PDB file of C-alpha atoms in Angstrom:
ATOM      1  CA  GLU A   1      -5.557  15.385   1.275  1.00  0.00           C
ATOM      2  CA  THR A   2      -6.305  11.674   0.858  1.00  0.00           C
ATOM      3  CA  GLY A   3      -9.243  11.465   3.247  1.00  0.00           C
ATOM      4  CA  VAL A   4      -7.236   9.227   5.565  1.00  0.00           C
ATOM      5  CA  THR A   5      -5.495  10.926   8.488  1.00  0.00           C
ATOM      6  CA  GLN A   6      -2.862   9.283  10.648  1.00  0.00           C
ATOM      7  CA  THR A   7      -1.458  10.602  13.920  1.00  0.00           C
ATOM      8  CA  PRO A   8       1.167  11.057  15.079  1.00  0.00           C
ATOM      9  CA  ARG A   9       3.347  11.443  11.977  1.00  0.00           C
ATOM     10  CA  HIS A  10       6.481  10.574  13.940  1.00  0.00           C
ATOM     11  CA  LEU A  11       6.914   8.578  17.127  1.00  0.00           C
ATOM     12  CA  VAL A  12      10.029   7.680  19.067  1.00  0.00           C
ATOM     13  CA  MET A  13       9.602   5.264  21.927  1.00  0.00           C
ATOM     14  CA  GLY A  14      11.576   2.986  24.181  1.00  0.00           C
ATOM     15  CA  MET A  15      11.066  -0.735  24.175  1.00  0.00           C
ATOM     16  CA  THR A  16       9.122  -0.666  27.429  1.00  0.00           C
ATOM     17  CA  ASN A  17       6.748   2.154  26.485  1.00  0.00           C
ATOM     18  CA  LYS A  18       3.101   1.860  25.531  1.00  0.00           C
ATOM     19  CA  LYS A  19       1.779   4.046  22.750  1.00  0.00           C
ATOM     20  CA  SER A  20      -1.037   4.065  20.214  1.00  0.00           C
ATOM     21  CA  LEU A  21      -1.255   4.982  16.548  1.00  0.00           C
ATOM     22  CA  LYS A  22      -4.486   6.490  15.295  1.00  0.00           C
ATOM     23  CA  CYS A  23      -6.120   6.423  11.880  1.00  0.00           C
ATOM     24  CA  GLU A  24      -9.297   8.190  10.812  1.00  0.00           C
ATOM     25  CA  GLN A  25     -10.962   8.038   7.415  1.00  0.00           C
ATOM     26  CA  HIS A  26     -13.478  10.543   6.085  1.00  0.00           C
ATOM     27  CA  LEU A  27     -14.435   8.611   2.949  1.00  0.00           C
ATOM     28  CA  GLY A  28     -17.375   6.594   4.223  1.00  0.00           C
ATOM     29  CA  HIS A  29     -15.493   3.348   3.653  1.00  0.00           C
ATOM     30  CA  ASN A  30     -16.265   0.174   5.578  1.00  0.00           C
ATOM     31  CA  ALA A  31     -12.882  -1.555   5.486  1.00  0.00           C
ATOM     32  CA  MET A  32      -9.641  -0.435   7.108  1.00  0.00           C
ATOM     33  CA  TYR A  33      -6.134  -1.850   7.020  1.00  0.00           C
ATOM     34  CA  TRP A  34      -2.798  -1.594   8.838  1.00  0.00           C
ATOM     35  CA  TYR A  35       0.402  -2.096   6.872  1.00  0.00           C
ATOM     36  CA  LYS A  36       4.056  -2.094   7.885  1.00  0.00           C
ATOM     37  CA  GLN A  37       6.641  -0.656   5.479  1.00  0.00           C
ATOM     38  CA  SER A  38      10.277  -1.431   6.252  1.00  0.00           C
ATOM     39  CA  ALA A  39      13.269  -0.405   4.175  1.00  0.00           C
ATOM     40  CA  LYS A  40      13.892  -2.639   1.158  1.00  0.00           C
ATOM     41  CA  LYS A  41      10.942  -4.902   1.973  1.00  0.00           C
ATOM     42  CA  PRO A  42       7.492  -5.084   0.395  1.00  0.00           C
ATOM     43  CA  LEU A  43       4.578  -3.515   2.178  1.00  0.00           C
ATOM     44  CA  GLU A  44       3.321  -6.058   4.726  1.00  0.00           C
ATOM     45  CA  LEU A  45      -0.380  -6.362   5.507  1.00  0.00           C
ATOM     46  CA  MET A  46      -0.878  -6.611   9.262  1.00  0.00           C
ATOM     47  CA  PHE A  47      -4.602  -6.371  10.013  1.00  0.00           C
ATOM     48  CA  VAL A  48      -7.860  -6.003   8.109  1.00  0.00           C
ATOM     49  CA  TYR A  49     -11.182  -4.821   9.497  1.00  0.00           C
ATOM     50  CA  ASN A  50     -14.471  -5.090   7.616  1.00  0.00           C
ATOM     51  CA  PHE A  51     -17.482  -3.389   9.170  1.00  0.00           C
ATOM     52  CA  LYS A  52     -15.488  -3.150  12.440  1.00  0.00           C
ATOM     53  CA  GLU A  53     -14.822  -6.887  12.497  1.00  0.00           C
ATOM     54  CA  GLN A  54     -11.274  -8.176  12.213  1.00  0.00           C
ATOM     55  CA  THR A  55     -11.043 -10.432   9.190  1.00  0.00           C
ATOM     56  CA  GLU A  56      -7.282 -10.822   8.935  1.00  0.00           C
ATOM     57  CA  ASN A  57      -4.414 -11.052  11.370  1.00  0.00           C
ATOM     58  CA  ASN A  58      -1.379 -11.740   9.263  1.00  0.00           C
ATOM     59  CA  SER A  59       0.639 -13.552  11.956  1.00  0.00           C
ATOM     60  CA  VAL A  60       1.412 -10.301  13.697  1.00  0.00           C
ATOM     61  CA  PRO A  61       3.114 -10.520  17.131  1.00  0.00           C
ATOM     62  CA  SER A  62       0.854  -9.844  20.093  1.00  0.00           C
ATOM     63  CA  ARG A  63       2.838  -6.722  21.010  1.00  0.00           C
ATOM     64  CA  PHE A  64       0.742  -5.099  18.250  1.00  0.00           C
ATOM     65  CA  SER A  65      -2.922  -4.856  19.223  1.00  0.00           C
ATOM     66  CA  PRO A  66      -5.468  -3.339  16.814  1.00  0.00           C
ATOM     67  CA  GLU A  67      -8.756  -1.744  17.751  1.00  0.00           C
ATOM     68  CA  CYS A  68     -11.579  -0.628  15.486  1.00  0.00           C
ATOM     69  CA  PRO A  69     -14.331   1.089  17.517  1.00  0.00           C
ATOM     70  CA  ASN A  70     -16.275   2.132  14.405  1.00  0.00           C
ATOM     71  CA  SER A  71     -15.834   2.046  10.664  1.00  0.00           C
ATOM     72  CA  SER A  72     -14.137   5.462  10.620  1.00  0.00           C
ATOM     73  CA  HIS A  73     -11.455   4.890  13.256  1.00  0.00           C
ATOM     74  CA  LEU A  74      -8.651   2.410  13.608  1.00  0.00           C
ATOM     75  CA  PHE A  75      -6.002   2.205  16.295  1.00  0.00           C
ATOM     76  CA  LEU A  76      -2.800   0.235  16.681  1.00  0.00           C
ATOM     77  CA  HIS A  77      -1.758  -0.189  20.298  1.00  0.00           C
ATOM     78  CA  LEU A  78       1.930  -0.819  20.829  1.00  0.00           C
ATOM     79  CA  HIS A  79       3.735  -2.251  23.829  1.00  0.00           C
ATOM     80  CA  THR A  80       7.104  -3.839  24.510  1.00  0.00           C
ATOM     81  CA  LEU A  81       8.274  -3.302  20.953  1.00  0.00           C
ATOM     82  CA  GLN A  82      11.581  -4.443  19.523  1.00  0.00           C
ATOM     83  CA  PRO A  83      14.128  -2.459  17.462  1.00  0.00           C
ATOM     84  CA  GLU A  84      13.082  -4.388  14.329  1.00  0.00           C
ATOM     85  CA  ASP A  85       9.615  -2.888  14.704  1.00  0.00           C
ATOM     86  CA  SER A  86      10.994   0.476  13.600  1.00  0.00           C
ATOM     87  CA  ALA A  87       9.209   1.208  10.316  1.00  0.00           C
ATOM     88  CA  LEU A  88       6.577   3.314   8.603  1.00  0.00           C
ATOM     89  CA  TYR A  89       3.097   2.186   9.622  1.00  0.00           C
ATOM     90  CA  LEU A  90       0.450   2.920   7.040  1.00  0.00           C
ATOM     91  CA  CYS A  91      -3.297   2.877   7.397  1.00  0.00           C
ATOM     92  CA  ALA A  92      -5.630   2.456   4.425  1.00  0.00           C
ATOM     93  CA  SER A  93      -9.334   2.230   3.770  1.00  0.00           C
ATOM     94  CA  SER A  94     -11.541   0.955   0.982  1.00  0.00           C
ATOM     95  CA  GLN A  95     -15.138   0.208   0.150  1.00  0.00           C
ATOM     96  CA  GLU A  96     -15.674  -3.496   0.676  1.00  0.00           C
ATOM     97  CA  GLY A  97     -18.592  -5.318  -0.900  1.00  0.00           C
ATOM     98  CA  SER A  98     -17.635  -3.845  -4.245  1.00  0.00           C
ATOM     99  CA  HIS A  99     -14.908  -5.674  -6.090  1.00  0.00           C
ATOM    100  CA  ASN A 100     -12.163  -3.822  -7.801  1.00  0.00           C
ATOM    101  CA  GLN A 101     -11.871  -0.810  -5.553  1.00  0.00           C
ATOM    102  CA  PRO A 102      -8.633   1.001  -4.764  1.00  0.00           C
ATOM    103  CA  GLN A 103      -7.301   1.524  -1.293  1.00  0.00           C
ATOM    104  CA  HIS A 104      -6.749   5.014   0.068  1.00  0.00           C
ATOM    105  CA  PHE A 105      -3.701   5.487   2.264  1.00  0.00           C
ATOM    106  CA  GLY A 106      -2.747   7.909   4.981  1.00  0.00           C
ATOM    107  CA  ASP A 107       0.732   9.408   5.134  1.00  0.00           C
ATOM    108  CA  GLY A 108       1.811   6.996   7.842  1.00  0.00           C
ATOM    109  CA  THR A 109       3.442   7.118  11.244  1.00  0.00           C
ATOM    110  CA  ARG A 110       7.239   6.857  11.217  1.00  0.00           C
ATOM    111  CA  LEU A 111       8.019   4.750  14.300  1.00  0.00           C
ATOM    112  CA  SER A 112      11.487   4.540  15.821  1.00  0.00           C
ATOM    113  CA  ILE A 113      12.227   2.152  18.673  1.00  0.00           C
ATOM    114  CA  LEU A 114      15.190   3.056  20.849  1.00  0.00           C
TER     115      LEU A 114
ATOM    116  CA  SER B   1      10.388 -14.685  -3.984  1.00  0.00           C
ATOM    117  CA  GLN B   2       7.275 -12.661  -3.319  1.00  0.00           C
ATOM    118  CA  GLN B   3       3.995 -12.409  -5.211  1.00  0.00           C
ATOM    119  CA  GLY B   4       4.781  -9.089  -6.879  1.00  0.00           C
ATOM    120  CA  GLU B   5       8.199  -8.150  -8.133  1.00  0.00           C
ATOM    121  CA  GLU B   6       8.918  -4.929  -9.966  1.00  0.00           C
ATOM    122  CA  ASP B   7      11.634  -4.471 -12.508  1.00  0.00           C
ATOM    123  CA  PRO B   8      13.817  -2.464 -12.610  1.00  0.00           C
ATOM    124  CA  GLN B   9      14.439  -1.656  -8.957  1.00  0.00           C
ATOM    125  CA  ALA B  10      15.591   1.829  -9.942  1.00  0.00           C
ATOM    126  CA  LEU B  11      15.209   3.907 -13.088  1.00  0.00           C
ATOM    127  CA  SER B  12      16.804   7.252 -13.925  1.00  0.00           C
ATOM    128  CA  ILE B  13      15.654   9.247 -16.956  1.00  0.00           C
ATOM    129  CA  GLN B  14      15.466  12.798 -18.323  1.00  0.00           C
ATOM    130  CA  GLU B  15      12.320  14.903 -18.441  1.00  0.00           C
ATOM    131  CA  GLY B  16      10.319  14.206 -21.566  1.00  0.00           C
ATOM    132  CA  GLU B  17      11.420  10.584 -21.819  1.00  0.00           C
ATOM    133  CA  ASN B  18       9.107   7.632 -21.252  1.00  0.00           C
ATOM    134  CA  ALA B  19       9.449   5.386 -18.218  1.00  0.00           C
ATOM    135  CA  THR B  20       8.455   1.721 -18.252  1.00  0.00           C
ATOM    136  CA  MET B  21       8.155  -0.420 -15.145  1.00  0.00           C
ATOM    137  CA  ASN B  22       7.301  -4.097 -15.070  1.00  0.00           C
ATOM    138  CA  CYS B  23       5.628  -6.286 -12.493  1.00  0.00           C
ATOM    139  CA  SER B  24       5.489 -10.066 -12.307  1.00  0.00           C
ATOM    140  CA  TYR B  25       3.330 -12.139 -10.002  1.00  0.00           C
ATOM    141  CA  LYS B  26       2.707 -15.789  -9.232  1.00  0.00           C
ATOM    142  CA  THR B  27      -0.939 -16.592  -8.446  1.00  0.00           C
ATOM    143  CA  SER B  28      -4.345 -15.879  -9.947  1.00  0.00           C
ATOM    144  CA  ILE B  29      -5.570 -12.373  -9.288  1.00  0.00           C
ATOM    145  CA  ASN B  30      -8.824 -10.441  -9.159  1.00  0.00           C
ATOM    146  CA  ASN B  31      -7.146  -7.261 -10.356  1.00  0.00           C
ATOM    147  CA  LEU B  32      -3.771  -5.549 -10.384  1.00  0.00           C
ATOM    148  CA  GLN B  33      -3.214  -2.023  -9.119  1.00  0.00           C
ATOM    149  CA  TRP B  34      -0.401   0.477  -9.425  1.00  0.00           C
ATOM    150  CA  TYR B  35       0.430   2.931  -6.668  1.00  0.00           C
ATOM    151  CA  ARG B  36       2.871   5.779  -6.321  1.00  0.00           C
ATOM    152  CA  GLN B  37       4.680   6.892  -3.175  1.00  0.00           C
ATOM    153  CA  ASN B  38       6.535  10.137  -2.732  1.00  0.00           C
ATOM    154  CA  SER B  39       9.273  10.219  -0.109  1.00  0.00           C
ATOM    155  CA  GLY B  40       7.836  10.354   3.397  1.00  0.00           C
ATOM    156  CA  ARG B  41       4.235  10.083   2.207  1.00  0.00           C
ATOM    157  CA  GLY B  42       1.592   7.414   1.863  1.00  0.00           C
ATOM    158  CA  LEU B  43       0.715   5.484  -1.269  1.00  0.00           C
ATOM    159  CA  VAL B  44      -1.510   7.064  -3.888  1.00  0.00           C
ATOM    160  CA  HIS B  45      -3.597   4.894  -6.172  1.00  0.00           C
ATOM    161  CA  LEU B  46      -2.849   5.410  -9.875  1.00  0.00           C
ATOM    162  CA  ILE B  47      -4.735   2.843 -11.875  1.00  0.00           C
ATOM    163  CA  LEU B  48      -6.537  -0.481 -11.506  1.00  0.00           C
ATOM    164  CA  ILE B  49      -6.772  -3.110 -14.228  1.00  0.00           C
ATOM    165  CA  ARG B  50      -9.107  -6.041 -13.882  1.00  0.00           C
ATOM    166  CA  SER B  51      -8.071  -9.597 -14.681  1.00  0.00           C
ATOM    167  CA  ASN B  52     -10.231  -9.624 -17.829  1.00  0.00           C
ATOM    168  CA  GLU B  53      -8.719  -6.390 -19.170  1.00  0.00           C
ATOM    169  CA  ARG B  54      -5.561  -6.176 -21.242  1.00  0.00           C
ATOM    170  CA  GLU B  55      -4.814  -2.462 -21.392  1.00  0.00           C
ATOM    171  CA  LYS B  56      -5.920   0.683 -19.620  1.00  0.00           C
ATOM    172  CA  HIS B  57      -5.073   4.352 -19.957  1.00  0.00           C
ATOM    173  CA  SER B  58      -5.256   7.273 -17.573  1.00  0.00           C
ATOM    174  CA  GLY B  59      -3.743  10.543 -18.718  1.00  0.00           C
ATOM    175  CA  ARG B  60      -0.026   9.916 -19.299  1.00  0.00           C
ATOM    176  CA  LEU B  61      -0.272   6.428 -17.788  1.00  0.00           C
ATOM    177  CA  ARG B  62      -0.706   3.224 -19.733  1.00  0.00           C
ATOM    178  CA  VAL B  63      -0.999  -0.133 -18.019  1.00  0.00           C
ATOM    179  CA  THR B  64      -0.998  -3.535 -19.654  1.00  0.00           C
ATOM    180  CA  LEU B  65      -1.827  -6.887 -18.138  1.00  0.00           C
ATOM    181  CA  ASP B  66      -0.887 -10.297 -19.497  1.00  0.00           C
ATOM    182  CA  THR B  67      -2.487 -12.934 -17.282  1.00  0.00           C
ATOM    183  CA  SER B  68      -0.945 -15.784 -19.299  1.00  0.00           C
ATOM    184  CA  LYS B  69       2.519 -14.489 -18.415  1.00  0.00           C
ATOM    185  CA  LYS B  70       1.404 -13.156 -15.027  1.00  0.00           C
ATOM    186  CA  SER B  71       2.931  -9.797 -15.750  1.00  0.00           C
ATOM    187  CA  SER B  72       1.977  -6.136 -16.015  1.00  0.00           C
ATOM    188  CA  SER B  73       3.698  -2.998 -17.163  1.00  0.00           C
ATOM    189  CA  LEU B  74       3.257   0.674 -16.319  1.00  0.00           C
ATOM    190  CA  LEU B  75       4.277   3.230 -18.914  1.00  0.00           C
ATOM    191  CA  ILE B  76       4.575   6.897 -18.012  1.00  0.00           C
ATOM    192  CA  THR B  77       4.864   9.028 -21.141  1.00  0.00           C
ATOM    193  CA  ALA B  78       6.540  12.433 -21.381  1.00  0.00           C
ATOM    194  CA  SER B  79       7.831  12.201 -17.843  1.00  0.00           C
ATOM    195  CA  ARG B  80       8.216  15.232 -15.594  1.00  0.00           C
ATOM    196  CA  ALA B  81      10.439  15.915 -12.598  1.00  0.00           C
ATOM    197  CA  ALA B  82       7.277  15.713 -10.473  1.00  0.00           C
ATOM    198  CA  ASP B  83       6.937  12.032 -11.466  1.00  0.00           C
ATOM    199  CA  THR B  84       9.972  11.243  -9.299  1.00  0.00           C
ATOM    200  CA  ALA B  85       8.681   8.708  -6.757  1.00  0.00           C
ATOM    201  CA  SER B  86       8.522   4.997  -5.989  1.00  0.00           C
ATOM    202  CA  TYR B  87       5.990   2.969  -7.932  1.00  0.00           C
ATOM    203  CA  PHE B  88       4.429  -0.232  -6.635  1.00  0.00           C
ATOM    204  CA  CYS B  89       2.284  -2.881  -8.198  1.00  0.00           C
ATOM    205  CA  ALA B  90      -0.219  -4.672  -5.993  1.00  0.00           C
ATOM    206  CA  THR B  91      -2.121  -7.812  -6.815  1.00  0.00           C
ATOM    207  CA  ASP B  92      -5.602  -8.212  -5.379  1.00  0.00           C
ATOM    208  CA  LEU B  93      -5.981 -11.836  -4.363  1.00  0.00           C
ATOM    209  CA  TYR B  94      -9.476 -11.269  -2.961  1.00  0.00           C
ATOM    210  CA  ALA B  95      -9.778 -13.785  -0.093  1.00  0.00           C
ATOM    211  CA  GLY B  96     -13.365 -12.901   0.861  1.00  0.00           C
ATOM    212  CA  PHE B  97     -12.043  -9.408   1.445  1.00  0.00           C
ATOM    213  CA  GLN B  98      -9.702  -7.249  -0.556  1.00  0.00           C
ATOM    214  CA  LYS B  99      -6.163  -8.517   0.029  1.00  0.00           C
ATOM    215  CA  LEU B 100      -3.440  -6.563  -1.736  1.00  0.00           C
ATOM    216  CA  VAL B 101       0.049  -8.016  -2.015  1.00  0.00           C
ATOM    217  CA  PHE B 102       2.660  -5.400  -2.877  1.00  0.00           C
ATOM    218  CA  GLY B 103       5.983  -5.682  -4.628  1.00  0.00           C
ATOM    219  CA  THR B 104       9.183  -3.986  -3.531  1.00  0.00           C
ATOM    220  CA  GLY B 105       8.721  -1.108  -5.970  1.00  0.00           C
ATOM    221  CA  THR B 106      10.630   0.775  -8.644  1.00  0.00           C
ATOM    222  CA  ARG B 107      12.333   4.027  -7.670  1.00  0.00           C
ATOM    223  CA  LEU B 108      11.971   6.478 -10.534  1.00  0.00           C
ATOM    224  CA  LEU B 109      14.155   9.576 -10.778  1.00  0.00           C
ATOM    225  CA  VAL B 110      13.288  12.113 -13.457  1.00  0.00           C
ATOM    226  CA  SER B 111      15.934  14.781 -13.940  1.00  0.00           C
ATOM    227  CA  PRO B 112      15.123  18.222 -15.383  1.00  0.00           C
TER     228      PRO B 112
END
């Protein structure tokens, strides 16, 4: 139990579907992150939220839309995805304001685009 | 090439042996972190070493950092089958917020 819960664990969707990934952290952290992990590629940072405000959008296509309603919840809304978007999507949280803190990861959502 | 690169890409050893993984990076860092990932799971933080530290220990883990060479190593002593996983280094570039840049990882297989 890492304190970061992601749902669903697996998701299969067509290119025209709309779905959302959910992340919830129970650690009292104030920063949350979305990462994309594809085979044989480094983990890619997608979005960063500090105190519910987006502080980083790492050139992510608009078909990915993040939402952070409060410091404990983070969503990733998906629509009109492409086959190359199939990957493991990981959420993480950390305590910002203090340097040198680790990030805590959820177990990810394995996304497959048909 | 990317900020963090691990070497070797894959490592296969017997239980009881030591495993050493290396990480090289390119830019100045705030700290360097090592994470472990079991198949189908998320990343688990192992150890963090600050830019002004040279060596750190945690249980069977030993991490070194050489900022002049922009490199770090992770040593796992007396390895166990349960240590089988992928290991990643991540450099914290701190751009007003924590920004971790991960390498491609080392896949470690420890055989009984």
